[in-house]
Tab-separated table of C-alpha atoms in Angstrom:
chain	number	residue	atom	x	y	z
K	1	MET	CA	89.211	67.610	118.489
K	2	VAL	CA	88.078	71.192	118.857
K	3	LEU	CA	85.211	69.890	120.936
K	4	ARG	CA	87.515	67.958	123.196
K	5	LYS	CA	89.660	71.011	123.732
K	6	THR	CA	86.698	73.050	124.850
K	7	ILE	CA	85.292	70.329	127.063
K	8	ILE	CA	88.444	69.734	129.099
K	9	PRO	CA	88.513	73.154	130.788
K	10	PHE	CA	84.802	72.743	131.471
K	11	LEU	CA	85.361	69.397	133.102
K	12	ALA	CA	88.241	70.764	135.102
K	13	ALA	CA	86.196	73.722	136.271
K	14	GLY	CA	83.300	71.409	137.072
K	15	LEU	CA	85.499	69.132	139.138
K	16	MET	CA	87.008	72.048	141.005
K	17	LEU	CA	83.606	73.487	141.778
K	18	THR	CA	82.273	70.159	142.966
K	19	GLY	CA	85.333	69.821	145.166
K	20	LEU	CA	84.896	73.261	146.622
K	21	VAL	CA	81.242	72.789	147.328
K	22	ALA	CA	81.667	69.381	148.936
K	23	GLY	CA	84.593	70.747	150.936
K	24	THR	CA	82.693	73.600	152.500
K	25	GLY	CA	79.610	71.525	153.191
K	26	PHE	CA	77.343	73.748	151.109
K	27	ALA	CA	75.649	70.762	149.609
K	28	ASP	CA	74.525	69.479	153.003
K	29	GLU	CA	73.316	72.847	154.082
K	30	ASP	CA	71.278	73.076	150.921
K	31	HIS	CA	69.570	69.816	151.726
K	32	ARG	CA	68.860	70.778	155.295
K	33	GLU	CA	67.319	74.015	154.136
K	34	ARG	CA	65.070	72.045	151.877
K	35	GLY	CA	63.403	70.260	154.764
K	36	GLU	CA	63.237	73.101	157.258
K	37	ARG	CA	62.412	76.203	155.348
K	38	HIS	CA	58.967	77.065	154.127
K	39	SER	CA	57.983	75.852	150.678
K	40	ARG	CA	59.849	77.288	147.750
K	41	TYR	CA	56.742	77.116	145.637
K	42	MET	CA	55.527	80.329	144.314
K	43	PRO	CA	52.151	80.546	146.102
K	44	LYS	CA	50.477	82.064	143.065
K	45	VAL	CA	52.137	82.520	139.681
K	46	ALA	CA	51.380	85.946	138.228
K	47	GLU	CA	49.543	85.606	134.920
K	48	ASN	CA	48.787	87.873	132.007
K	49	ALA	CA	47.018	86.819	128.820
K	50	THR	CA	49.025	89.130	126.531
K	51	TYR	CA	52.304	87.934	128.004
K	52	LYS	CA	51.248	84.335	127.447
K	53	GLN	CA	50.096	84.963	123.908
K	54	GLU	CA	53.211	86.840	122.790
K	55	CYS	CA	55.943	85.158	124.801
K	56	SER	CA	55.184	81.447	124.966
K	57	SER	CA	55.157	80.197	121.364
K	58	CYS	CA	58.939	79.886	121.045
K	59	HIS	CA	59.876	78.873	124.557
K	60	PHE	CA	58.898	78.239	128.167
K	61	LEU	CA	56.806	81.102	129.581
K	62	TYR	CA	59.472	82.428	131.940
K	63	LEU	CA	58.096	83.419	135.320
K	64	PRO	CA	58.461	87.172	135.868
K	65	GLY	CA	60.033	86.393	139.258
K	66	LEU	CA	63.096	84.900	137.573
K	67	LEU	CA	64.700	88.262	136.690
K	68	PRO	CA	64.978	91.713	138.275
K	69	ALA	CA	62.757	94.487	136.882
K	70	ARG	CA	65.678	96.211	135.152
K	71	SER	CA	66.458	92.997	133.263
K	72	TRP	CA	62.891	92.713	131.987
K	73	GLU	CA	63.044	96.312	130.904
K	74	ALA	CA	66.201	95.569	128.909
K	75	VAL	CA	64.692	92.409	127.357
K	76	MET	CA	61.597	94.342	126.293
K	77	ASN	CA	63.557	97.356	125.013
K	78	ASN	CA	65.467	94.992	122.753
K	79	SER	CA	62.408	93.068	121.555
K	80	ASP	CA	63.135	93.968	117.925
K	81	LYS	CA	66.476	92.177	118.265
K	82	HIS	CA	65.376	89.372	120.558
K	83	PHE	CA	68.158	86.760	120.424
K	84	GLY	CA	68.124	86.920	116.643
K	85	GLU	CA	64.351	87.383	116.300
K	86	ASN	CA	62.407	90.530	115.564
K	87	LEU	CA	59.322	90.118	117.746
K	88	GLY	CA	57.592	93.026	115.968
K	89	LEU	CA	55.416	93.975	118.974
K	90	ASP	CA	53.223	97.047	118.701
K	91	GLU	CA	53.689	99.797	121.326
K	92	ASN	CA	50.607	98.944	123.420
K	93	THR	CA	51.447	95.267	123.608
K	94	LYS	CA	55.018	96.091	124.542
K	95	LYS	CA	53.894	98.472	127.277
K	96	GLU	CA	51.440	95.998	128.764
K	97	ILE	CA	53.961	93.157	128.873
K	98	THR	CA	56.750	95.366	130.238
K	99	SER	CA	54.647	96.632	133.118
K	100	PHE	CA	53.348	93.143	133.912
K	101	LEU	CA	56.901	91.763	134.050
K	102	LYS	CA	58.220	94.674	136.120
K	103	ASN	CA	55.329	94.524	138.590
K	104	ASN	CA	55.990	90.835	139.234
K	105	SER	CA	59.774	90.759	138.953
K	106	ALA	CA	62.208	88.972	141.276
K	107	GLU	CA	62.386	91.862	143.758
K	108	ARG	CA	58.582	91.701	144.079
K	109	THR	CA	58.342	87.938	144.396
K	110	ASP	CA	59.039	86.561	147.837
K	111	THR	CA	60.182	83.038	147.140
K	112	GLU	CA	63.487	81.552	148.085
K	113	TRP	CA	64.617	81.316	144.482
K	114	SER	CA	63.654	84.892	143.641
K	115	ASN	CA	65.586	86.111	146.654
K	116	LYS	CA	68.589	84.021	145.670
K	117	ILE	CA	68.428	85.391	142.145
K	118	MET	CA	68.382	88.977	143.434
K	119	ARG	CA	71.383	88.361	145.701
K	120	SER	CA	73.266	86.541	142.980
K	121	VAL	CA	72.728	89.157	140.274
K	122	GLY	CA	74.154	92.021	142.342
K	123	SER	CA	74.199	95.177	140.252
K	124	ALA	CA	74.309	93.395	136.883
K	125	THR	CA	71.463	93.440	134.339
K	126	PRO	CA	71.401	89.981	132.752
K	127	GLU	CA	69.005	89.531	129.836
K	128	ARG	CA	69.054	85.798	130.358
K	129	ILE	CA	67.967	83.768	133.364
K	130	THR	CA	70.590	81.251	132.276
K	131	GLU	CA	73.266	83.896	132.906
K	132	VAL	CA	72.308	84.466	136.544
K	133	PRO	CA	75.278	83.086	138.541
K	134	TRP	CA	73.127	81.192	141.046
K	135	ILE	CA	71.067	79.583	138.267
K	136	LYS	CA	74.282	78.591	136.502
K	137	LYS	CA	75.625	77.146	139.729
K	138	GLU	CA	72.499	75.055	140.301
K	139	HIS	CA	72.956	73.483	136.850
K	140	ARG	CA	76.728	73.097	136.840
K	141	ARG	CA	76.526	69.310	137.028
K	142	ILE	CA	74.487	69.031	133.831
K	143	LYS	CA	76.814	68.439	130.882
K	144	PRO	CA	76.415	70.682	127.816
K	145	GLU	CA	75.519	67.682	125.638
K	146	VAL	CA	72.556	66.887	127.894
K	147	PHE	CA	71.003	70.246	126.982
K	148	GLN	CA	71.383	69.294	123.320
K	149	ARG	CA	69.239	66.183	123.560
K	150	PRO	CA	66.398	66.474	121.000
K	151	SER	CA	63.638	66.756	123.589
K	152	ILE	CA	65.526	69.429	125.544
K	153	GLY	CA	67.301	71.525	122.909
K	154	SER	CA	68.676	74.236	125.161
K	155	PHE	CA	69.333	75.263	128.764
K	156	SER	CA	66.690	77.951	128.150
K	157	ASN	CA	64.005	75.262	127.732
K	158	CYS	CA	63.246	75.060	131.474
K	159	GLY	CA	59.980	73.150	131.048
K	160	ALA	CA	61.706	70.152	129.461
K	161	CYS	CA	63.164	69.158	132.865
K	162	HIS	CA	61.167	71.141	135.425
K	163	THR	CA	57.866	69.383	134.870
K	164	GLN	CA	56.044	71.859	137.147
K	165	GLY	CA	58.219	74.862	136.330
K	166	ALA	CA	55.289	76.724	134.800
K	167	GLN	CA	53.622	76.586	138.218
K	168	GLY	CA	56.737	77.987	139.876
K	169	ASN	CA	57.923	74.663	141.258
K	170	PHE	CA	61.646	74.094	140.663
K	171	GLU	CA	62.032	71.596	143.512
K	172	GLU	CA	64.209	68.538	143.131
K	173	ASP	CA	61.271	66.107	143.235
K	174	ALA	CA	59.681	67.824	140.227
K	175	VAL	CA	62.781	67.566	138.030
K	176	SER	CA	63.046	64.870	135.383
K	177	ILE	CA	65.790	65.068	132.766
K	178	PRO	CA	64.577	63.446	129.499
K	179	LYS	CA	66.863	60.615	128.406
K	180	LYS	CA	66.663	61.422	124.696
G	1	MET	CA	77.289	61.739	108.637
G	2	ARG	CA	74.584	59.876	110.493
G	3	ARG	CA	72.675	63.102	110.780
G	4	LYS	CA	72.894	63.694	107.074
G	5	ILE	CA	71.497	60.263	106.310
G	6	SER	CA	68.581	60.564	108.683
G	7	TYR	CA	67.863	63.978	107.240
G	8	LEU	CA	67.767	62.545	103.742
G	9	LEU	CA	65.506	59.750	104.927
G	10	ALA	CA	63.150	62.197	106.589
G	11	LEU	CA	63.116	64.226	103.396
G	12	ALA	CA	62.322	61.183	101.267
G	13	VAL	CA	59.569	60.047	103.601
G	14	SER	CA	57.962	63.446	103.737
G	15	ILE	CA	58.116	63.989	99.984
G	16	THR	CA	56.265	60.714	99.624
G	17	ALA	CA	53.781	61.857	102.238
G	18	ILE	CA	53.194	65.153	100.466
G	19	GLY	CA	52.966	63.427	97.103
G	20	THR	CA	50.238	61.069	98.227
G	21	GLY	CA	48.149	63.723	99.983
G	22	SER	CA	44.817	63.689	98.188
G	23	ALA	CA	43.321	66.883	96.817
G	24	ASP	CA	39.905	66.281	98.341
G	25	ALA	CA	41.363	66.801	101.831
G	26	ALA	CA	41.743	70.519	101.026
G	27	THR	CA	41.007	73.054	103.766
G	28	LYS	CA	38.609	75.888	103.027
G	29	LEU	CA	39.680	79.315	104.308
G	30	ASN	CA	37.326	81.373	106.473
G	31	PRO	CA	36.145	84.770	105.085
G	32	GLN	CA	38.808	86.831	106.918
G	33	MET	CA	41.588	84.615	105.619
G	34	GLN	CA	40.110	84.541	102.114
G	35	ALA	CA	40.147	88.347	102.198
G	36	LEU	CA	43.835	88.307	103.171
G	37	VAL	CA	44.685	85.901	100.347
G	38	ASP	CA	42.643	88.019	97.918
G	39	SER	CA	44.640	91.070	98.950
G	40	TYR	CA	47.892	89.140	98.371
G	41	GLN	CA	46.610	88.229	94.920
G	42	LYS	CA	45.799	91.835	94.072
G	43	GLU	CA	49.226	93.002	95.247
G	44	ALA	CA	51.010	90.206	93.419
G	45	GLY	CA	49.013	90.758	90.256
G	46	VAL	CA	48.676	87.029	89.503
G	47	LYS	CA	45.693	85.029	88.257
G	48	ALA	CA	46.139	82.199	90.741
G	49	PHE	CA	48.556	80.978	93.377
G	50	SER	CA	50.590	77.822	92.975
G	51	ALA	CA	50.717	75.044	95.570
G	52	ASP	CA	53.873	73.726	93.878
G	53	GLU	CA	55.643	77.060	94.319
G	54	GLY	CA	54.474	77.113	97.939
G	55	LYS	CA	55.929	73.684	98.491
G	56	LYS	CA	59.220	74.826	96.958
G	57	LEU	CA	59.345	77.785	99.334
G	58	PHE	CA	58.626	75.475	102.253
G	59	MET	CA	61.313	72.943	101.331
G	60	SER	CA	64.069	75.229	100.040
G	61	LYS	CA	67.189	75.883	102.088
G	62	ARG	CA	69.208	79.033	102.318
G	63	MET	CA	72.580	79.923	103.826
G	64	HIS	CA	72.184	82.737	106.364
G	65	SER	CA	74.654	85.520	105.613
G	66	VAL	CA	75.558	86.195	109.255
G	67	LYS	CA	74.878	82.911	111.048
G	68	LYS	CA	76.542	80.845	108.317
G	69	GLU	CA	74.075	78.026	108.740
G	70	GLU	CA	71.487	76.560	106.393
G	71	ARG	CA	67.995	77.636	107.290
G	72	SER	CA	64.603	76.628	105.983
G	73	CYS	CA	60.933	76.652	106.931
G	74	THR	CA	61.541	72.979	107.629
G	75	THR	CA	64.144	73.800	110.319
G	76	CYS	CA	61.252	74.298	112.724
G	77	HIS	CA	58.204	72.862	110.930
G	78	THR	CA	60.029	69.676	109.787
G	79	THR	CA	59.815	68.475	106.179
G	80	ASN	CA	56.390	66.992	106.864
G	81	PRO	CA	53.723	69.654	107.552
G	82	ALA	CA	51.602	67.046	109.321
G	83	GLN	CA	54.311	66.422	111.903
G	84	THR	CA	54.981	68.241	115.193
G	85	GLY	CA	57.825	70.730	114.822
G	86	LYS	CA	60.210	72.356	117.257
G	87	THR	CA	61.456	75.890	117.901
G	88	VAL	CA	65.151	76.665	118.192
G	89	VAL	CA	64.715	76.793	121.962
G	90	GLY	CA	63.242	73.275	121.912
G	91	LYS	CA	59.543	73.889	122.450
G	92	PRO	CA	57.218	71.692	120.335
G	93	ILE	CA	55.204	73.382	117.547
G	94	ASP	CA	51.825	71.916	116.616
G	95	PRO	CA	51.846	70.647	113.003
G	96	ILE	CA	51.653	73.530	110.510
G	97	SER	CA	49.196	71.670	108.260
G	98	PRO	CA	45.635	72.971	108.729
G	99	ALA	CA	44.386	69.462	108.007
G	100	VAL	CA	45.983	68.404	111.300
G	101	THR	CA	45.952	71.559	113.441
G	102	LYS	CA	42.497	73.009	112.950
G	103	ASP	CA	43.189	76.624	113.935
G	104	ARG	CA	46.035	77.102	111.449
G	105	PHE	CA	45.402	79.843	108.857
G	106	THR	CA	42.268	81.103	110.603
G	107	ASP	CA	43.584	84.387	112.078
G	108	PRO	CA	44.996	86.915	109.559
G	109	LYS	CA	46.872	88.862	112.257
G	110	LYS	CA	48.601	85.751	113.526
G	111	VAL	CA	49.448	84.571	110.011
G	112	GLU	CA	50.949	87.953	109.069
G	113	LYS	CA	52.936	88.105	112.306
G	114	TRP	CA	54.521	84.706	111.774
G	115	PHE	CA	55.191	85.254	108.071
G	116	LYS	CA	57.101	88.383	109.003
G	117	ARG	CA	59.134	86.706	111.764
G	118	ASN	CA	59.842	83.442	110.002
G	119	CYS	CA	60.603	84.879	106.568
G	120	GLU	CA	63.091	87.259	108.200
G	121	TRP	CA	64.635	84.375	110.106
G	122	VAL	CA	65.028	82.155	107.040
G	123	LEU	CA	65.316	84.572	104.106
G	124	GLU	CA	66.597	87.731	105.870
G	125	ARG	CA	63.702	89.617	104.277
G	126	GLU	CA	59.925	89.625	104.368
G	127	CYS	CA	58.082	87.249	102.068
G	128	THR	CA	56.359	88.730	99.021
G	129	PRO	CA	52.562	88.578	98.637
G	130	LYS	CA	53.130	85.963	95.911
G	131	GLU	CA	55.192	83.770	98.244
G	132	LYS	CA	52.660	84.081	101.043
G	133	GLY	CA	49.756	83.231	98.722
G	134	ASP	CA	51.616	80.229	97.294
G	135	TYR	CA	52.512	79.010	100.774
G	136	ILE	CA	48.929	79.185	102.051
G	137	THR	CA	47.699	77.515	98.867
G	138	PHE	CA	50.152	74.670	99.395
G	139	MET	CA	49.212	74.245	103.063
G	140	THR	CA	45.462	74.276	102.411
G	141	SER	CA	45.875	71.727	99.598
G	142	LEU	CA	47.202	69.092	102.010
C-alpha cells in the first residue's frame, strides 16, 4: 500500500516527462546527434593503481570524468563517512586518490557526457553521479524495481548494465539490462 | 514471506555444507599472516582460537541501532563461505573461503582493513583480537 502510494507520483512524473520530451522532439535530436557527432567514447580512460585498489572492491570503479573536481574533493573529504562506511584511508593514500580524481575530473575530460554532466550540474556539488540531473534524466525510464534486481542491486552499480562502462563507453549499443 | 523461506533454505543448505567440510582441507597461513594471528593470540590471552566461535560470529545477526535492519557477515559473504557474495552496491565478492579464493588471508594489511570496515558495519564496533583469531581459524578450517 505504502509502496503503491509512492510509486504513483513517480509514474505520473515519468509520464509527464516522457510527454514533454516527445513533444519537444528532444528524443529525435538525441538520436541524430548519435550518428553525426564524434564518438562519445572516452579515448583513453585515466587509470591509477591506488584508486583501483581502494575504490573498486565495493562498487563499479567510477570514471573520474563523471563528476566535477569539487565533487571528488567532497567525496574524498568525507571518506570516513562514505555512505555509511568508514573507508579508513591513510593520509598519503587519500592525497594520491584525491589529486588523481581532480586531475581527471569532468571539466578536464572532453567527452560529450562529461560536458553534459558539467552543464547539468551548474553550481551544485553532488557527491553522487546518480544525483546529476542529466544522468537522472537519461535513466528516467528505468523503473525503481529494475535497479533492485539481484544482479543489479542499485542505480550506482553502473557496470551491471553498461557492459563497457569501465572503458568509458555508455553508448546505447553497449547497454544490456539483466533480466534477473 | 517467500524471501524468508528461501533465506531459511539457504541457511540450512550452507550449514550442511559447513558441517560436511573435511578437516584435511585446512588452509595453512603464510608467515606474515601467522604472525598476525600470533599477535591476536597474545593480545587476547587465550591458549587457542576456536573455529566454532568463528563460525558463530560469521553466522550471527545483529540489529543495527541506526539503520534498524538486521546485519551479519553473511549479508555480503552469504551463509556459505564457498559461495560468491555481493556488496550492498551489487558488485560480486569472490568467495571468502581461502579454500576457494586462494589469496584470501594472505595479506595482513588487507585483512586488518576489512575487519575494521566490516565489523563496524555489522557490529558498530571493531572486532576484538579474539573474534578475529576465531574467524580466521574458522575460515582456514574449511
